[in-house]
Amino acid sequence: MPRTRARLALALGPWVLALALAPALSGCGHVPAPYARGQGPKPRELLQHTGAQLHALQVSKAKVIANRTLRGNLAFIAEAPSRFRGTVEVAGNELVTLAIHEQGYALRYKMDAFPTGFYSGPPSGCAVEALLGVTFDTTGLVDLVLGGAPVIAGPHEVLEQQWDKRKGFERLVLANDRFIQELRFGWIAGGWRVVGGQLWERNGQERGRRLWTVEHLDLETLDGAYLPTKTKVSAPGKRRDDVVVINYKERDPDPAFAKRGGGDDGGDGGDGGDSGDPWEDDGGAWEDDGGWEDEGGWEDEGAPEEGAPEEGEAAPAEAQPPAEAQPPAEAQPADGSPSTDEGAAPPQPAPPQETPAKPEPSKPKAPLIPPEFVLEPSGLVERGDLCR
């Protein structure tokens, strides 16, 4: 190497080394908290971001990878707070379809973890496990796919909260009498967004067996909400973690099925439009069909012919003055004196009136489940409740 080039290399060496190490150092360095010391968010503020970020969502195309080898297509619809229907298929062949709602679940299963067939029962997390390999409660699953995260049931005890300066997220650790959960929140686009969490069984004050880990990766804005482009769910396996990764391809935050009428209880599957007043929109049927007057009406019905008084009637009714109302003959003698007939039966008291039975309070009707979330066996053997 010429002497000039060698001297240049020696002179630039430290700068080249610094530039080369800069990305690595920045990745391993500290990420400052987005707030001043002692000014972090309250736990309640963070927990508001764990729920569904959208009311409803339709994912028509997503890729799912299970345990790094099984690859399939996932399509699903979800509606907060507890409705979901999703199907995993490979090469057009259905492997598993799960439908859940507030009244229960239904599952078509064609894999080999348990017998092929149709299962149904009350809401249960084990049905979710058949789809994802992890036990979430049904509301937790809906929160997860709508950009949130499952959260353990309250009351909660806050064990820890701090900014993780190595990974760049706020860490909130909660506990109830059965579990300990860590939730992670990133400061993205000026707001807190849930980016993952973990769940352990509780062993006294310590963390016991880990149950699952969730990661939301590469968040993007969609209809005002921040949703992950990839979700990774893992749970302990026999040798290493069982992992399910969902890569979202096409999703609609304003799906047609969520625009039906009937309110939050699912309605009747209608189009949600205003049908108007049926009495006003019938084309004036009451007036156009001849009405009351054309049929003779109340006044003409049953009247005698003109000029023909009824038998025994001295004069037409309009020629006689109106007669004064008289009491019944049996209540007043002909001469007007009080009755002195000792043999007359005494007046009978009026029969007592029965107190009407108090109506039973009506039971509230169960909400109608929209047909999109109802699953049929489609020829599979019905095997009862998988979770019993």
PDB file of N, CA, C and O in Angstrom, residues 333-361:
ATOM      1  N   PRO A 333    -142.337   1.132  42.855  1.00  0.00           N
ATOM      2  CA  PRO A 333    -143.726   0.743  42.534  1.00  0.00           C
ATOM      3  C   PRO A 333    -144.372   1.760  41.634  1.00  0.00           C
ATOM      4  O   PRO A 333    -143.893   2.875  41.481  1.00  0.00           O
ATOM      5  N   ALA A 334    -145.521   1.338  41.095  1.00  0.00           N
ATOM      6  CA  ALA A 334    -146.204   2.205  40.137  1.00  0.00           C
ATOM      7  C   ALA A 334    -146.659   3.494  40.761  1.00  0.00           C
ATOM      8  O   ALA A 334    -146.685   4.535  40.120  1.00  0.00           O
ATOM      9  N   ASP A 335    -147.118   3.487  42.097  1.00  0.00           N
ATOM     10  CA  ASP A 335    -147.596   4.719  42.713  1.00  0.00           C
ATOM     11  C   ASP A 335    -146.498   5.551  43.308  1.00  0.00           C
ATOM     12  O   ASP A 335    -146.732   6.576  43.927  1.00  0.00           O
ATOM     13  N   GLY A 336    -145.257   5.097  43.209  1.00  0.00           N
ATOM     14  CA  GLY A 336    -144.138   5.888  43.692  1.00  0.00           C
ATOM     15  C   GLY A 336    -143.814   5.678  45.144  1.00  0.00           C
ATOM     16  O   GLY A 336    -142.850   6.245  45.641  1.00  0.00           O
ATOM     17  N   SER A 337    -144.715   4.888  45.928  1.00  0.00           N
ATOM     18  CA  SER A 337    -144.435   4.670  47.353  1.00  0.00           C
ATOM     19  C   SER A 337    -143.384   3.596  47.516  1.00  0.00           C
ATOM     20  O   SER A 337    -143.200   2.761  46.642  1.00  0.00           O
ATOM     21  N   PRO A 338    -142.695   3.619  48.682  1.00  0.00           N
ATOM     22  CA  PRO A 338    -141.688   2.583  48.889  1.00  0.00           C
ATOM     23  C   PRO A 338    -142.322   1.210  48.947  1.00  0.00           C
ATOM     24  O   PRO A 338    -143.464   1.049  49.378  1.00  0.00           O
ATOM     25  N   SER A 339    -141.607   0.258  48.584  1.00  0.00           N
ATOM     26  CA  SER A 339    -142.101  -1.112  48.574  1.00  0.00           C
ATOM     27  C   SER A 339    -142.291  -1.608  49.992  1.00  0.00           C
ATOM     28  O   SER A 339    -141.443  -1.410  50.855  1.00  0.00           O
ATOM     29  N   THR A 340    -143.474  -2.276  50.253  1.00  0.00           N
ATOM     30  CA  THR A 340    -143.740  -2.845  51.574  1.00  0.00           C
ATOM     31  C   THR A 340    -143.950  -4.339  51.502  1.00  0.00           C
ATOM     32  O   THR A 340    -144.451  -4.956  52.421  1.00  0.00           O
ATOM     33  N   ASP A 341    -143.562  -4.903  50.395  1.00  0.00           N
ATOM     34  CA  ASP A 341    -143.745  -6.356  50.210  1.00  0.00           C
ATOM     35  C   ASP A 341    -142.744  -7.083  51.090  1.00  0.00           C
ATOM     36  O   ASP A 341    -141.543  -7.064  50.826  1.00  0.00           O
ATOM     37  N   GLU A 342    -143.346  -7.722  52.222  1.00  0.00           N
ATOM     38  CA  GLU A 342    -142.442  -8.408  53.136  1.00  0.00           C
ATOM     39  C   GLU A 342    -141.805  -9.631  52.507  1.00  0.00           C
ATOM     40  O   GLU A 342    -140.744 -10.068  52.922  1.00  0.00           O
ATOM     41  N   GLY A 343    -142.491 -10.169  51.521  1.00  0.00           N
ATOM     42  CA  GLY A 343    -141.930 -11.362  50.893  1.00  0.00           C
ATOM     43  C   GLY A 343    -140.871 -11.076  49.866  1.00  0.00           C
ATOM     44  O   GLY A 343    -140.295 -11.985  49.271  1.00  0.00           O
ATOM     45  N   ALA A 344    -140.649  -9.791  49.614  1.00  0.00           N
ATOM     46  CA  ALA A 344    -139.636  -9.457  48.587  1.00  0.00           C
ATOM     47  C   ALA A 344    -138.253  -9.818  49.092  1.00  0.00           C
ATOM     48  O   ALA A 344    -137.925  -9.663  50.275  1.00  0.00           O
ATOM     49  N   ALA A 345    -137.480 -10.313  48.210  1.00  0.00           N
ATOM     50  CA  ALA A 345    -136.114 -10.708  48.583  1.00  0.00           C
ATOM     51  C   ALA A 345    -135.299  -9.467  48.896  1.00  0.00           C
ATOM     52  O   ALA A 345    -135.392  -8.469  48.195  1.00  0.00           O
ATOM     53  N   PRO A 346    -134.518  -9.519  49.974  1.00  0.00           N
ATOM     54  CA  PRO A 346    -133.675  -8.350  50.297  1.00  0.00           C
ATOM     55  C   PRO A 346    -132.634  -8.146  49.207  1.00  0.00           C
ATOM     56  O   PRO A 346    -132.243  -9.083  48.507  1.00  0.00           O
ATOM     57  N   PRO A 347    -132.197  -6.917  49.075  1.00  0.00           N
ATOM     58  CA  PRO A 347    -131.164  -6.668  48.040  1.00  0.00           C
ATOM     59  C   PRO A 347    -129.886  -7.441  48.334  1.00  0.00           C
ATOM     60  O   PRO A 347    -129.475  -7.564  49.487  1.00  0.00           O
ATOM     61  N   GLN A 348    -129.328  -7.975  47.302  1.00  0.00           N
ATOM     62  CA  GLN A 348    -128.107  -8.776  47.439  1.00  0.00           C
ATOM     63  C   GLN A 348    -126.883  -7.871  47.318  1.00  0.00           C
ATOM     64  O   GLN A 348    -126.820  -7.006  46.456  1.00  0.00           O
ATOM     65  N   PRO A 349    -125.929  -8.087  48.202  1.00  0.00           N
ATOM     66  CA  PRO A 349    -124.687  -7.284  48.070  1.00  0.00           C
ATOM     67  C   PRO A 349    -123.937  -7.647  46.799  1.00  0.00           C
ATOM     68  O   PRO A 349    -124.011  -8.774  46.301  1.00  0.00           O
ATOM     69  N   ALA A 350    -123.243  -6.669  46.309  1.00  0.00           N
ATOM     70  CA  ALA A 350    -122.456  -6.913  45.096  1.00  0.00           C
ATOM     71  C   ALA A 350    -121.353  -7.915  45.393  1.00  0.00           C
ATOM     72  O   ALA A 350    -120.770  -7.908  46.478  1.00  0.00           O
ATOM     73  N   PRO A 351    -121.106  -8.821  44.458  1.00  0.00           N
ATOM     74  CA  PRO A 351    -120.034  -9.811  44.701  1.00  0.00           C
ATOM     75  C   PRO A 351    -118.691  -9.109  44.850  1.00  0.00           C
ATOM     76  O   PRO A 351    -118.434  -8.100  44.209  1.00  0.00           O
ATOM     77  N   PRO A 352    -117.863  -9.633  45.768  1.00  0.00           N
ATOM     78  CA  PRO A 352    -116.545  -8.992  45.950  1.00  0.00           C
ATOM     79  C   PRO A 352    -115.705  -9.090  44.681  1.00  0.00           C
ATOM     80  O   PRO A 352    -115.736 -10.099  43.974  1.00  0.00           O
ATOM     81  N   GLN A 353    -115.001  -8.041  44.430  1.00  0.00           N
ATOM     82  CA  GLN A 353    -114.123  -8.030  43.249  1.00  0.00           C
ATOM     83  C   GLN A 353    -112.801  -8.718  43.579  1.00  0.00           C
ATOM     84  O   GLN A 353    -112.206  -8.464  44.629  1.00  0.00           O
ATOM     85  N   GLU A 354    -112.421  -9.584  42.675  1.00  0.00           N
ATOM     86  CA  GLU A 354    -111.158 -10.287  42.877  1.00  0.00           C
ATOM     87  C   GLU A 354    -109.984  -9.359  42.561  1.00  0.00           C
ATOM     88  O   GLU A 354    -110.007  -8.632  41.567  1.00  0.00           O
ATOM     89  N   THR A 355    -109.003  -9.414  43.425  1.00  0.00           N
ATOM     90  CA  THR A 355    -107.785  -8.629  43.182  1.00  0.00           C
ATOM     91  C   THR A 355    -106.993  -9.283  42.062  1.00  0.00           C
ATOM     92  O   THR A 355    -106.681 -10.485  42.145  1.00  0.00           O
ATOM     93  N   PRO A 356    -106.727  -8.562  41.004  1.00  0.00           N
ATOM     94  CA  PRO A 356    -105.992  -9.188  39.895  1.00  0.00           C
ATOM     95  C   PRO A 356    -104.606  -9.643  40.340  1.00  0.00           C
ATOM     96  O   PRO A 356    -103.952  -9.002  41.162  1.00  0.00           O
ATOM     97  N   ALA A 357    -104.233 -10.788  39.831  1.00  0.00           N
ATOM     98  CA  ALA A 357    -102.920 -11.333  40.187  1.00  0.00           C
ATOM     99  C   ALA A 357    -101.821 -10.408  39.688  1.00  0.00           C
ATOM    100  O   ALA A 357    -101.900  -9.853  38.595  1.00  0.00           O
ATOM    101  N   LYS A 358    -100.811 -10.271  40.513  1.00  0.00           N
ATOM    102  CA  LYS A 358     -99.686  -9.409  40.151  1.00  0.00           C
ATOM    103  C   LYS A 358     -98.886 -10.073  39.038  1.00  0.00           C
ATOM    104  O   LYS A 358     -98.468 -11.228  39.180  1.00  0.00           O
ATOM    105  N   PRO A 359     -98.704  -9.391  37.924  1.00  0.00           N
ATOM    106  CA  PRO A 359     -97.975 -10.038  36.818  1.00  0.00           C
ATOM    107  C   PRO A 359     -96.522 -10.298  37.199  1.00  0.00           C
ATOM    108  O   PRO A 359     -95.899  -9.522  37.921  1.00  0.00           O
ATOM    109  N   GLU A 360     -96.026 -11.432  36.732  1.00  0.00           N
ATOM    110  CA  GLU A 360     -94.632 -11.763  36.981  1.00  0.00           C
ATOM    111  C   GLU A 360     -93.726 -10.845  36.166  1.00  0.00           C
ATOM    112  O   GLU A 360     -94.040 -10.502  35.025  1.00  0.00           O
ATOM    113  N   PRO A 361     -92.626 -10.450  36.763  1.00  0.00           N
ATOM    114  CA  PRO A 361     -91.706  -9.577  36.001  1.00  0.00           C
ATOM    115  C   PRO A 361     -91.181 -10.297  34.768  1.00  0.00           C
ATOM    116  O   PRO A 361     -90.832 -11.480  34.816  1.00  0.00           O
TER     117      PRO A 361
END
